DNA sequence: TGCAAATGGTTTCATATGAAACTATAACGG
DNA sequence: CCGTTATAGTTTCATATGAAACCATTTGCA
């Protein structure tokens, strides 16, 4: 049971502090989505993100994947190592530049993708369903504005 | 340079997928805030959160801190160990229940709090400044709705 | 050319994190 | 009372993570 207050110190009210709220809402929904596939497919969040961008853009390099997922290159490198080992991503070497990978989903990768993507969309719908249609529209507009450029 | 598309597979468009956007926006702003105090005060995010709730509610137990910060008890225990060692938080034992801690900021803790809290608020203002006043109001309303109960 | 600087990617190392086991105390049921 | 179960908090262990060092290749330019 909370006791003293300290109005003279202007403490932060976490529960209405926007960055804190964002963090809680974000973690809650991301975790819910992750729970859907984590155990089921032995697939980490970082790995799923990599698969998601490769599903949209075939032939990216690791660096481009990192850009599009907002992950750092170490995380991408590790996710790719696991995905390739599991036969979910194919990697070959760019014919002009031997440093680069050329990445894409394998058939097995697509199979998982086509199972997980609808579940993720479903979770998004569940989240948005808690808002009025008007609020949903505002949220999308606001998030678009707040996304960092190149995000 | 992206190459093939796969419309038949309905790949997720991460950049307009709400859970993904939330995660990016949340991490970007949290990181910006953390950068303000991390090096300056040798203070981790978890530690700052603990300090923030103790600033508002003096005399909480560790479990109550965990509830209010949405952190797990292990994280709280470790944050407290560091904070107590650094002389920023005082901990004594509940006189009725010897398992419980009774926690609060020390003078040194308050000093840091009073420096960090305004910076955090400033970052929040910077974030919101990218939105029209109308959008700011909607965002607050929407986040309040999306926050999990007991969050 | 040829060599310094930049780039793509991986590895290393130190730290962060969470689940589960553990310790100590308190509450409950007979 | 006494044994069982629950609760507060810490420790352990295995994994996740990021910064910096690293290797290979390519680029830029004297």
mmCIF file of C-alpha atoms (C1' of nucleotides) in Angstrom:
data_model
loop_
_atom_site.group_PDB
_atom_site.id
_atom_site.type_symbol
_atom_site.label_atom_id
_atom_site.label_comp_id
_atom_site.label_asym_id
_atom_site.label_seq_id
_atom_site.Cartn_x
_atom_site.Cartn_y
_atom_site.Cartn_z
ATOM 1 C CA UNK A 1 0.000 0.000 0.000
ATOM 2 C CA UNK A 2 1.551 3.261 -1.191
ATOM 3 C CA UNK A 3 2.073 5.791 1.519
ATOM 4 C CA UNK A 4 3.722 9.176 1.085
ATOM 5 C CA UNK A 5 3.510 11.489 -1.914
ATOM 6 C CA UNK A 6 6.132 14.000 -2.945
ATOM 7 C CA UNK A 7 4.443 16.743 -4.947
ATOM 8 C CA UNK A 8 7.365 19.066 -4.359
ATOM 9 C CA UNK A 9 9.572 16.732 -6.394
ATOM 10 C CA UNK A 10 7.250 16.464 -9.399
ATOM 11 C CA UNK A 11 7.655 12.722 -9.806
ATOM 12 C CA UNK A 12 6.873 11.221 -13.167
ATOM 13 C CA UNK A 13 3.470 9.606 -13.457
ATOM 14 C CA UNK A 14 4.504 6.539 -15.379
ATOM 15 C CA UNK A 15 0.995 5.391 -16.161
ATOM 16 C CA UNK A 16 0.277 8.497 -18.207
ATOM 17 C CA UNK A 17 3.800 9.015 -19.509
ATOM 18 C CA UNK A 18 3.568 8.413 -23.238
ATOM 19 C CA UNK A 19 6.940 6.694 -23.751
ATOM 20 C CA UNK A 20 6.120 4.305 -20.921
ATOM 21 C CA UNK A 21 2.667 3.547 -22.272
ATOM 22 C CA UNK A 22 4.108 2.906 -25.705
ATOM 23 C CA UNK A 23 6.587 0.497 -24.237
ATOM 24 C CA UNK A 24 3.958 -1.468 -22.336
ATOM 25 C CA UNK A 25 1.494 -1.670 -25.197
ATOM 26 C CA UNK A 26 4.215 -2.572 -27.647
ATOM 27 C CA UNK A 27 5.704 -5.303 -25.481
ATOM 28 C CA UNK A 28 2.317 -6.767 -24.652
ATOM 29 C CA UNK A 29 1.216 -7.135 -28.248
ATOM 30 C CA UNK A 30 4.625 -8.249 -29.541
ATOM 31 C CA UNK A 31 4.759 -10.907 -26.873
ATOM 32 C CA UNK A 32 1.307 -12.139 -27.765
ATOM 33 C CA UNK A 33 2.311 -12.505 -31.386
ATOM 34 C CA UNK A 34 5.589 -14.168 -30.488
ATOM 35 C CA UNK A 35 3.769 -16.675 -28.280
ATOM 36 C CA UNK A 36 1.830 -17.773 -31.336
ATOM 37 C CA UNK A 37 4.844 -19.016 -33.238
ATOM 38 C CA UNK A 38 7.767 -19.230 -30.802
ATOM 39 C CA UNK A 39 7.148 -22.684 -29.441
ATOM 40 C CA UNK A 40 5.203 -23.915 -32.466
ATOM 41 C CA UNK A 41 7.968 -23.243 -34.969
ATOM 42 C CA UNK A 42 11.056 -22.698 -32.848
ATOM 43 C CA UNK A 43 11.293 -19.239 -34.312
ATOM 44 C CA UNK A 44 12.553 -16.131 -32.510
ATOM 45 C CA UNK A 45 11.175 -12.633 -32.934
ATOM 46 C CA UNK A 46 14.241 -11.504 -34.823
ATOM 47 C CA UNK A 47 14.031 -14.520 -37.105
ATOM 48 C CA UNK A 48 10.397 -13.900 -37.847
ATOM 49 C CA UNK A 49 11.087 -10.297 -38.742
ATOM 50 C CA UNK A 50 13.798 -11.336 -41.143
ATOM 51 C CA UNK A 51 11.448 -13.825 -42.755
ATOM 52 C CA UNK A 52 8.749 -11.195 -43.046
ATOM 53 C CA UNK A 53 10.924 -8.793 -45.013
ATOM 54 C CA UNK A 54 12.314 -11.547 -47.206
ATOM 55 C CA UNK A 55 8.748 -12.527 -47.984
ATOM 56 C CA UNK A 56 8.156 -9.068 -49.328
ATOM 57 C CA UNK A 57 11.517 -8.378 -50.886
ATOM 58 C CA UNK A 58 13.297 -11.293 -52.387
ATOM 59 C CA UNK A 59 17.039 -11.067 -52.981
ATOM 60 C CA UNK A 60 17.938 -8.545 -50.307
ATOM 61 C CA UNK A 61 21.386 -8.474 -48.750
ATOM 62 C CA UNK A 62 21.848 -8.843 -45.002
ATOM 63 C CA UNK A 63 22.461 -5.139 -44.647
ATOM 64 C CA UNK A 64 19.250 -4.317 -46.459
ATOM 65 C CA UNK A 65 17.397 -6.718 -44.207
ATOM 66 C CA UNK A 66 18.863 -4.916 -41.221
ATOM 67 C CA UNK A 67 17.656 -1.578 -42.540
ATOM 68 C CA UNK A 68 14.151 -2.795 -43.219
ATOM 69 C CA UNK A 69 13.766 -4.539 -39.881
ATOM 70 C CA UNK A 70 15.410 -1.811 -37.784
ATOM 71 C CA UNK A 71 17.614 -4.513 -36.307
ATOM 72 C CA UNK A 72 21.366 -4.246 -36.027
ATOM 73 C CA UNK A 73 23.564 -6.251 -38.303
ATOM 74 C CA UNK A 74 24.745 -8.610 -35.584
ATOM 75 C CA UNK A 75 21.197 -9.640 -34.816
ATOM 76 C CA UNK A 76 20.481 -10.122 -38.486
ATOM 77 C CA UNK A 77 23.623 -12.160 -38.993
ATOM 78 C CA UNK A 78 22.668 -14.480 -36.179
ATOM 79 C CA UNK A 79 19.049 -14.784 -37.245
ATOM 80 C CA UNK A 80 20.199 -15.635 -40.766
ATOM 81 C CA UNK A 81 22.620 -18.253 -39.504
ATOM 82 C CA UNK A 82 19.784 -20.018 -37.733
ATOM 83 C CA UNK A 83 17.327 -19.622 -40.594
ATOM 84 C CA UNK A 84 19.781 -20.942 -43.164
ATOM 85 C CA UNK A 85 20.720 -23.840 -40.916
ATOM 86 C CA UNK A 86 17.036 -24.669 -40.515
ATOM 87 C CA UNK A 87 16.554 -24.593 -44.263
ATOM 88 C CA UNK A 88 14.138 -21.698 -44.125
ATOM 89 C CA UNK A 89 16.269 -19.168 -45.931
ATOM 90 C CA UNK A 90 18.529 -19.668 -48.909
ATOM 91 C CA UNK A 91 21.674 -17.609 -49.128
ATOM 92 C CA UNK A 92 23.987 -17.305 -52.049
ATOM 93 C CA UNK A 93 26.704 -14.927 -52.955
ATOM 94 C CA UNK A 94 26.207 -11.897 -55.122
ATOM 95 C CA UNK A 95 27.961 -12.525 -58.409
ATOM 96 C CA UNK A 96 29.326 -8.974 -58.701
ATOM 97 C CA UNK A 97 30.256 -8.448 -55.076
ATOM 98 C CA UNK A 98 31.511 -11.455 -53.190
ATOM 99 C CA UNK A 99 30.930 -9.805 -49.816
ATOM 100 C CA UNK A 100 27.201 -9.631 -50.289
ATOM 101 C CA UNK A 101 24.605 -12.291 -49.623
ATOM 102 C CA UNK A 102 21.558 -12.675 -51.785
ATOM 103 C CA UNK A 103 18.771 -13.887 -49.567
ATOM 104 C CA UNK A 104 15.367 -15.406 -49.999
ATOM 105 C CA UNK A 105 12.868 -17.786 -48.456
ATOM 106 C CA UNK A 106 12.963 -21.452 -49.333
ATOM 107 C CA UNK A 107 9.822 -23.501 -49.841
ATOM 108 C CA UNK A 108 9.998 -24.485 -46.176
ATOM 109 C CA UNK A 109 10.361 -20.810 -45.302
ATOM 110 C CA UNK A 110 7.297 -19.885 -47.312
ATOM 111 C CA UNK A 111 5.324 -22.613 -45.646
ATOM 112 C CA UNK A 112 6.036 -21.155 -42.223
ATOM 113 C CA UNK A 113 5.473 -17.649 -43.442
ATOM 114 C CA UNK A 114 2.065 -18.507 -44.805
ATOM 115 C CA UNK A 115 1.114 -19.960 -41.473
ATOM 116 C CA UNK A 116 2.476 -17.210 -39.263
ATOM 117 C CA UNK A 117 1.521 -14.114 -41.252
ATOM 118 C CA UNK A 118 -2.235 -14.628 -40.851
ATOM 119 C CA UNK A 119 -1.828 -15.167 -37.110
ATOM 120 C CA UNK A 120 0.114 -11.933 -36.826
ATOM 121 C CA UNK A 121 -2.586 -10.079 -38.746
ATOM 122 C CA UNK A 122 -5.183 -11.620 -36.497
ATOM 123 C CA UNK A 123 -3.396 -10.260 -33.426
ATOM 124 C CA UNK A 124 -3.248 -6.832 -35.005
ATOM 125 C CA UNK A 125 -6.988 -6.992 -35.602
ATOM 126 C CA UNK A 126 -7.552 -8.015 -31.985
ATOM 127 C CA UNK A 127 -5.572 -5.051 -30.801
ATOM 128 C CA UNK A 128 -7.375 -2.602 -33.051
ATOM 129 C CA UNK A 129 -10.739 -4.099 -32.180
ATOM 130 C CA UNK A 130 -10.414 -2.464 -28.773
ATOM 131 C CA UNK A 131 -10.636 0.906 -30.483
ATOM 132 C CA UNK A 132 -13.485 2.678 -32.222
ATOM 133 C CA UNK A 133 -13.061 2.855 -36.019
ATOM 134 C CA UNK A 134 -12.332 6.546 -35.726
ATOM 135 C CA UNK A 135 -9.596 5.831 -33.193
ATOM 136 C CA UNK A 136 -8.105 3.139 -35.394
ATOM 137 C CA UNK A 137 -7.744 5.626 -38.203
ATOM 138 C CA UNK A 138 -6.129 8.193 -35.943
ATOM 139 C CA UNK A 139 -3.729 5.643 -34.531
ATOM 140 C CA UNK A 140 -2.531 4.628 -37.984
ATOM 141 C CA UNK A 141 -2.097 8.212 -39.000
ATOM 142 C CA UNK A 142 -0.240 9.064 -35.817
ATOM 143 C CA UNK A 143 2.090 6.076 -35.998
ATOM 144 C CA UNK A 144 2.925 6.893 -39.599
ATOM 145 C CA UNK A 145 3.911 10.353 -38.446
ATOM 146 C CA UNK A 146 5.962 9.114 -35.503
ATOM 147 C CA UNK A 147 7.875 6.457 -37.406
ATOM 148 C CA UNK A 148 11.434 7.637 -37.855
ATOM 149 C CA UNK A 149 12.328 8.421 -41.464
ATOM 150 C CA UNK A 150 13.999 5.337 -42.972
ATOM 151 C CA UNK A 151 12.275 3.365 -40.195
ATOM 152 C CA UNK B 1 17.578 -3.131 -54.378
ATOM 153 C CA UNK B 2 14.480 -5.244 -53.833
ATOM 154 C CA UNK B 3 13.603 -7.498 -56.704
ATOM 155 C CA UNK B 4 10.707 -9.962 -56.754
ATOM 156 C CA UNK B 5 7.333 -9.542 -55.130
ATOM 157 C CA UNK B 6 5.099 -12.350 -53.968
ATOM 158 C CA UNK B 7 1.521 -11.089 -53.971
ATOM 159 C CA UNK B 8 0.210 -14.654 -53.978
ATOM 160 C CA UNK B 9 1.708 -15.158 -50.519
ATOM 161 C CA UNK B 10 0.240 -12.051 -48.905
ATOM 162 C CA UNK B 11 3.446 -11.063 -47.132
ATOM 163 C CA UNK B 12 3.171 -8.800 -44.141
ATOM 164 C CA UNK B 13 3.904 -5.143 -44.833
ATOM 165 C CA UNK B 14 5.953 -4.424 -41.764
ATOM 166 C CA UNK B 15 6.052 -0.671 -42.237
ATOM 167 C CA UNK B 16 2.298 -0.387 -41.864
ATOM 168 C CA UNK B 17 1.854 -3.256 -39.415
ATOM 169 C CA UNK B 18 0.730 -1.648 -36.191
ATOM 170 C CA UNK B 19 2.600 -3.902 -33.736
ATOM 171 C CA UNK B 20 5.792 -3.319 -35.668
ATOM 172 C CA UNK B 21 5.313 0.434 -35.784
ATOM 173 C CA UNK B 22 4.629 0.498 -32.072
ATOM 174 C CA UNK B 23 7.813 -1.396 -31.423
ATOM 175 C CA UNK B 24 9.924 0.948 -33.534
ATOM 176 C CA UNK B 25 8.455 4.140 -32.125
ATOM 177 C CA UNK B 26 8.655 2.837 -28.587
ATOM 178 C CA UNK B 27 12.255 1.705 -28.870
ATOM 179 C CA UNK B 28 13.356 4.902 -30.552
ATOM 180 C CA UNK B 29 11.935 7.169 -27.893
ATOM 181 C CA UNK B 30 12.944 4.964 -24.966
ATOM 182 C CA UNK B 31 16.467 4.817 -26.281
ATOM 183 C CA UNK B 32 16.604 8.582 -26.629
ATOM 184 C CA UNK B 33 15.535 8.994 -23.028
ATOM 185 C CA UNK B 34 17.954 6.354 -21.825
ATOM 186 C CA UNK B 35 20.816 8.058 -23.639
ATOM 187 C CA UNK B 36 20.149 11.138 -21.553
ATOM 188 C CA UNK B 37 20.938 9.496 -18.250
ATOM 189 C CA UNK B 38 22.633 6.191 -18.948
ATOM 190 C CA UNK B 39 26.194 7.401 -19.247
ATOM 191 C CA UNK B 40 25.678 10.525 -17.156
ATOM 192 C CA UNK B 41 24.455 8.704 -14.077
ATOM 193 C CA UNK B 42 25.404 5.082 -14.685
ATOM 194 C CA UNK B 43 21.753 4.203 -14.472
ATOM 195 C CA UNK B 44 19.993 1.465 -16.445
ATOM 196 C CA UNK B 45 16.477 1.694 -17.813
ATOM 197 C CA UNK B 46 15.180 -0.789 -15.268
ATOM 198 C CA UNK B 47 16.814 1.148 -12.458
ATOM 199 C CA UNK B 48 15.321 4.406 -13.625
ATOM 200 C CA UNK B 49 11.872 2.893 -13.760
ATOM 201 C CA UNK B 50 12.221 1.648 -10.220
ATOM 202 C CA UNK B 51 13.342 5.086 -9.074
ATOM 203 C CA UNK B 52 10.424 6.698 -10.875
ATOM 204 C CA UNK B 53 7.830 4.641 -9.048
ATOM 205 C CA UNK B 54 9.551 5.049 -5.710
ATOM 206 C CA UNK B 55 9.469 8.785 -6.294
ATOM 207 C CA UNK B 56 5.725 8.612 -6.548
ATOM 208 C CA UNK B 57 5.006 5.936 -3.992
ATOM 209 C CA UNK B 58 7.238 5.817 -1.003
ATOM 210 C CA UNK B 59 7.427 2.631 1.054
ATOM 211 C CA UNK B 60 6.496 0.107 -1.612
ATOM 212 C CA UNK B 61 7.698 -3.480 -1.438
ATOM 213 C CA UNK B 62 9.697 -5.025 -4.259
ATOM 214 C CA UNK B 63 6.679 -6.896 -5.506
ATOM 215 C CA UNK B 64 4.628 -3.723 -5.628
ATOM 216 C CA UNK B 65 7.418 -2.050 -7.564
ATOM 217 C CA UNK B 66 7.351 -4.929 -10.024
ATOM 218 C CA UNK B 67 3.606 -4.526 -10.503
ATOM 219 C CA UNK B 68 3.817 -0.809 -11.083
ATOM 220 C CA UNK B 69 6.724 -0.993 -13.497
ATOM 221 C CA UNK B 70 5.492 -4.038 -15.410
ATOM 222 C CA UNK B 71 8.893 -5.587 -14.804
ATOM 223 C CA UNK B 72 9.416 -9.077 -13.479
ATOM 224 C CA UNK B 73 10.595 -9.627 -9.952
ATOM 225 C CA UNK B 74 14.050 -10.793 -10.973
ATOM 226 C CA UNK B 75 14.687 -7.568 -12.843
ATOM 227 C CA UNK B 76 13.410 -5.555 -9.898
ATOM 228 C CA UNK B 77 15.548 -7.485 -7.454
ATOM 229 C CA UNK B 78 18.652 -6.796 -9.492
ATOM 230 C CA UNK B 79 17.848 -3.152 -10.079
ATOM 231 C CA UNK B 80 17.286 -2.715 -6.350
ATOM 232 C CA UNK B 81 20.559 -4.406 -5.498
ATOM 233 C CA UNK B 82 22.411 -1.880 -7.633
ATOM 234 C CA UNK B 83 20.401 1.081 -6.454
ATOM 235 C CA UNK B 84 20.878 0.208 -2.796
ATOM 236 C CA UNK B 85 24.594 -0.411 -3.319
ATOM 237 C CA UNK B 86 24.869 2.987 -5.003
ATOM 238 C CA UNK B 87 23.096 4.636 -2.075
ATOM 239 C CA UNK B 88 20.175 5.750 -4.197
ATOM 240 C CA UNK B 89 17.516 3.641 -2.577
ATOM 241 C CA UNK B 90 17.049 2.809 1.081
ATOM 242 C CA UNK B 91 15.671 -0.577 1.966
ATOM 243 C CA UNK B 92 14.538 -1.751 5.338
ATOM 244 C CA UNK B 93 12.494 -4.629 6.520
ATOM 245 C CA UNK B 94 8.800 -4.472 7.142
ATOM 246 C CA UNK B 95 8.257 -4.689 10.894
ATOM 247 C CA UNK B 96 5.226 -6.985 10.617
ATOM 248 C CA UNK B 97 6.448 -9.182 7.778
ATOM 249 C CA UNK B 98 10.153 -9.955 7.717
ATOM 250 C CA UNK B 99 10.011 -11.094 4.080
ATOM 251 C CA UNK B 100 9.024 -7.703 2.795
ATOM 252 C CA UNK B 101 11.225 -4.768 1.940
ATOM 253 C CA UNK B 102 10.136 -1.224 2.541
ATOM 254 C CA UNK B 103 11.697 0.904 -0.147
ATOM 255 C CA UNK B 104 12.273 4.559 -0.775
ATOM 256 C CA UNK B 105 14.626 7.031 -2.398
ATOM 257 C CA UNK B 106 17.526 8.442 -0.414
ATOM 258 C CA UNK B 107 18.588 12.083 -0.692
ATOM 259 C CA UNK B 108 21.062 11.028 -3.376
ATOM 260 C CA UNK B 109 18.264 9.196 -5.143
ATOM 261 C CA UNK B 110 16.050 12.261 -5.090
ATOM 262 C CA UNK B 111 18.848 14.362 -6.470
ATOM 263 C CA UNK B 112 19.152 12.120 -9.500
ATOM 264 C CA UNK B 113 15.428 11.864 -9.868
ATOM 265 C CA UNK B 114 15.026 15.611 -9.911
ATOM 266 C CA UNK B 115 17.591 15.832 -12.666
ATOM 267 C CA UNK B 116 16.341 12.989 -14.828
ATOM 268 C CA UNK B 117 12.579 13.468 -14.573
ATOM 269 C CA UNK B 118 12.568 16.839 -16.374
ATOM 270 C CA UNK B 119 14.731 15.428 -19.154
ATOM 271 C CA UNK B 120 12.318 12.553 -19.610
ATOM 272 C CA UNK B 121 9.408 14.952 -19.778
ATOM 273 C CA UNK B 122 11.298 17.021 -22.297
ATOM 274 C CA UNK B 123 11.698 13.979 -24.542
ATOM 275 C CA UNK B 124 8.023 13.249 -24.264
ATOM 276 C CA UNK B 125 7.287 16.821 -25.342
ATOM 277 C CA UNK B 126 9.650 16.458 -28.287
ATOM 278 C CA UNK B 127 7.864 13.349 -29.397
ATOM 279 C CA UNK B 128 4.420 14.881 -29.081
ATOM 280 C CA UNK B 129 5.566 18.060 -30.793
ATOM 281 C CA UNK B 130 5.648 16.123 -34.037
ATOM 282 C CA UNK B 131 1.876 15.784 -33.795
ATOM 283 C CA UNK B 132 -0.921 18.309 -34.156
ATOM 284 C CA UNK B 133 -2.635 19.116 -30.830
ATOM 285 C CA UNK B 134 -5.651 17.166 -31.985
ATOM 286 C CA UNK B 135 -3.474 14.130 -32.693
ATOM 287 C CA UNK B 136 -1.792 14.415 -29.328
ATOM 288 C CA UNK B 137 -5.145 14.205 -27.624
ATOM 289 C CA UNK B 138 -6.179 11.176 -29.664
ATOM 290 C CA UNK B 139 -2.898 9.434 -28.975
ATOM 291 C CA UNK B 140 -3.291 9.837 -25.224
ATOM 292 C CA UNK B 141 -6.834 8.625 -25.359
ATOM 293 C CA UNK B 142 -5.913 5.651 -27.515
ATOM 294 C CA UNK B 143 -2.961 4.622 -25.362
ATOM 295 C CA UNK B 144 -5.102 4.804 -22.247
ATOM 296 C CA UNK B 145 -7.508 2.418 -23.913
ATOM 297 C CA UNK B 146 -4.804 0.032 -25.083
ATOM 298 C CA UNK B 147 -2.946 -0.169 -21.785
ATOM 299 C CA UNK B 148 -3.591 -3.565 -20.252
ATOM 300 C CA UNK B 149 -5.675 -3.461 -17.095
ATOM 301 C CA UNK B 150 -3.360 -3.434 -14.072
ATOM 302 C CA UNK B 151 -0.681 -2.114 -16.487
ATOM 303 C "C1'" DT C 1 48.287 0.151 -60.786
ATOM 304 C "C1'" DG C 2 48.557 -0.144 -55.628
ATOM 305 C "C1'" DC C 3 47.344 1.127 -51.152
ATOM 306 C "C1'" DA C 4 44.309 3.477 -47.755
ATOM 307 C "C1'" DA C 5 39.628 3.770 -46.556
ATOM 308 C "C1'" DA C 6 34.998 1.895 -46.771
ATOM 309 C "C1'" DT C 7 31.705 -1.857 -46.760
ATOM 310 C "C1'" DG C 8 29.385 -6.588 -45.919
ATOM 311 C "C1'" DG C 9 29.325 -9.887 -42.709
ATOM 312 C "C1'" DT C 10 30.943 -12.808 -38.680
ATOM 313 C "C1'" DT C 11 33.074 -13.605 -34.240
ATOM 314 C "C1'" DT C 12 34.287 -12.378 -29.602
ATOM 315 C "C1'" DC C 13 33.463 -10.760 -25.216
ATOM 316 C "C1'" DA C 14 31.109 -8.667 -21.653
ATOM 317 C "C1'" DT C 15 26.519 -7.660 -20.033
ATOM 318 C "C1'" DA C 16 21.406 -8.290 -19.790
ATOM 319 C "C1'" DT C 17 17.675 -11.120 -19.278
ATOM 320 C "C1'" DG C 18 14.103 -14.737 -17.680
ATOM 321 C "C1'" DA C 19 12.718 -19.287 -16.071
ATOM 322 C "C1'" DA C 20 13.241 -22.222 -12.583
ATOM 323 C "C1'" DA C 21 15.278 -23.517 -8.278
ATOM 324 C "C1'" DC C 22 16.118 -21.961 -3.815
ATOM 325 C "C1'" DT C 23 15.808 -19.536 1.086
ATOM 326 C "C1'" DA C 24 13.267 -17.492 4.490
ATOM 327 C "C1'" DT C 25 9.111 -16.140 6.491
ATOM 328 C "C1'" DA C 26 4.117 -16.132 6.954
ATOM 329 C "C1'" DA C 27 -0.608 -18.040 6.578
ATOM 330 C "C1'" DC C 28 -3.738 -21.754 6.808
ATOM 331 C "C1'" DG C 29 -6.099 -26.117 8.047
ATOM 332 C "C1'" DG C 30 -6.621 -29.777 10.989
ATOM 333 C "C1'" DC D 1 0.621 -26.378 17.871
ATOM 334 C "C1'" DC D 2 2.476 -28.796 13.535
ATOM 335 C "C1'" DG D 3 2.825 -29.757 8.761
ATOM 336 C "C1'" DT D 4 1.428 -28.002 4.273
ATOM 337 C "C1'" DT D 5 1.039 -24.412 1.177
ATOM 338 C "C1'" DA D 6 1.766 -19.637 -0.244
ATOM 339 C "C1'" DT D 7 4.487 -15.478 -0.621
ATOM 340 C "C1'" DA D 8 8.783 -12.115 -0.826
ATOM 341 C "C1'" DG D 9 12.926 -11.955 -2.582
ATOM 342 C "C1'" DT D 10 17.551 -13.845 -4.292
ATOM 343 C "C1'" DT D 11 20.549 -16.915 -6.837
ATOM 344 C "C1'" DT D 12 21.670 -19.937 -10.590
ATOM 345 C "C1'" DC D 13 21.955 -21.211 -15.168
ATOM 346 C "C1'" DA D 14 21.234 -20.970 -19.870
ATOM 347 C "C1'" DT D 15 20.248 -17.803 -23.584
ATOM 348 C "C1'" DA D 16 19.978 -13.147 -25.832
ATOM 349 C "C1'" DT D 17 22.037 -9.048 -26.935
ATOM 350 C "C1'" DG D 18 25.271 -5.211 -28.641
ATOM 351 C "C1'" DA D 19 29.718 -2.942 -29.062
ATOM 352 C "C1'" DA D 20 33.943 -3.541 -30.776
ATOM 353 C "C1'" DA D 21 37.340 -6.269 -33.036
ATOM 354 C "C1'" DC D 22 37.869 -8.869 -36.866
ATOM 355 C "C1'" DC D 23 38.223 -10.848 -41.937
ATOM 356 C "C1'" DA D 24 37.370 -10.504 -46.735
ATOM 357 C "C1'" DT D 25 36.378 -7.821 -50.524
ATOM 358 C "C1'" DT D 26 35.617 -3.658 -52.972
ATOM 359 C "C1'" DT D 27 36.108 1.251 -53.820
ATOM 360 C "C1'" DG D 28 38.471 5.585 -54.267
ATOM 361 C "C1'" DC D 29 42.136 8.001 -55.597
ATOM 362 C "C1'" DA D 30 47.215 9.429 -55.895
#
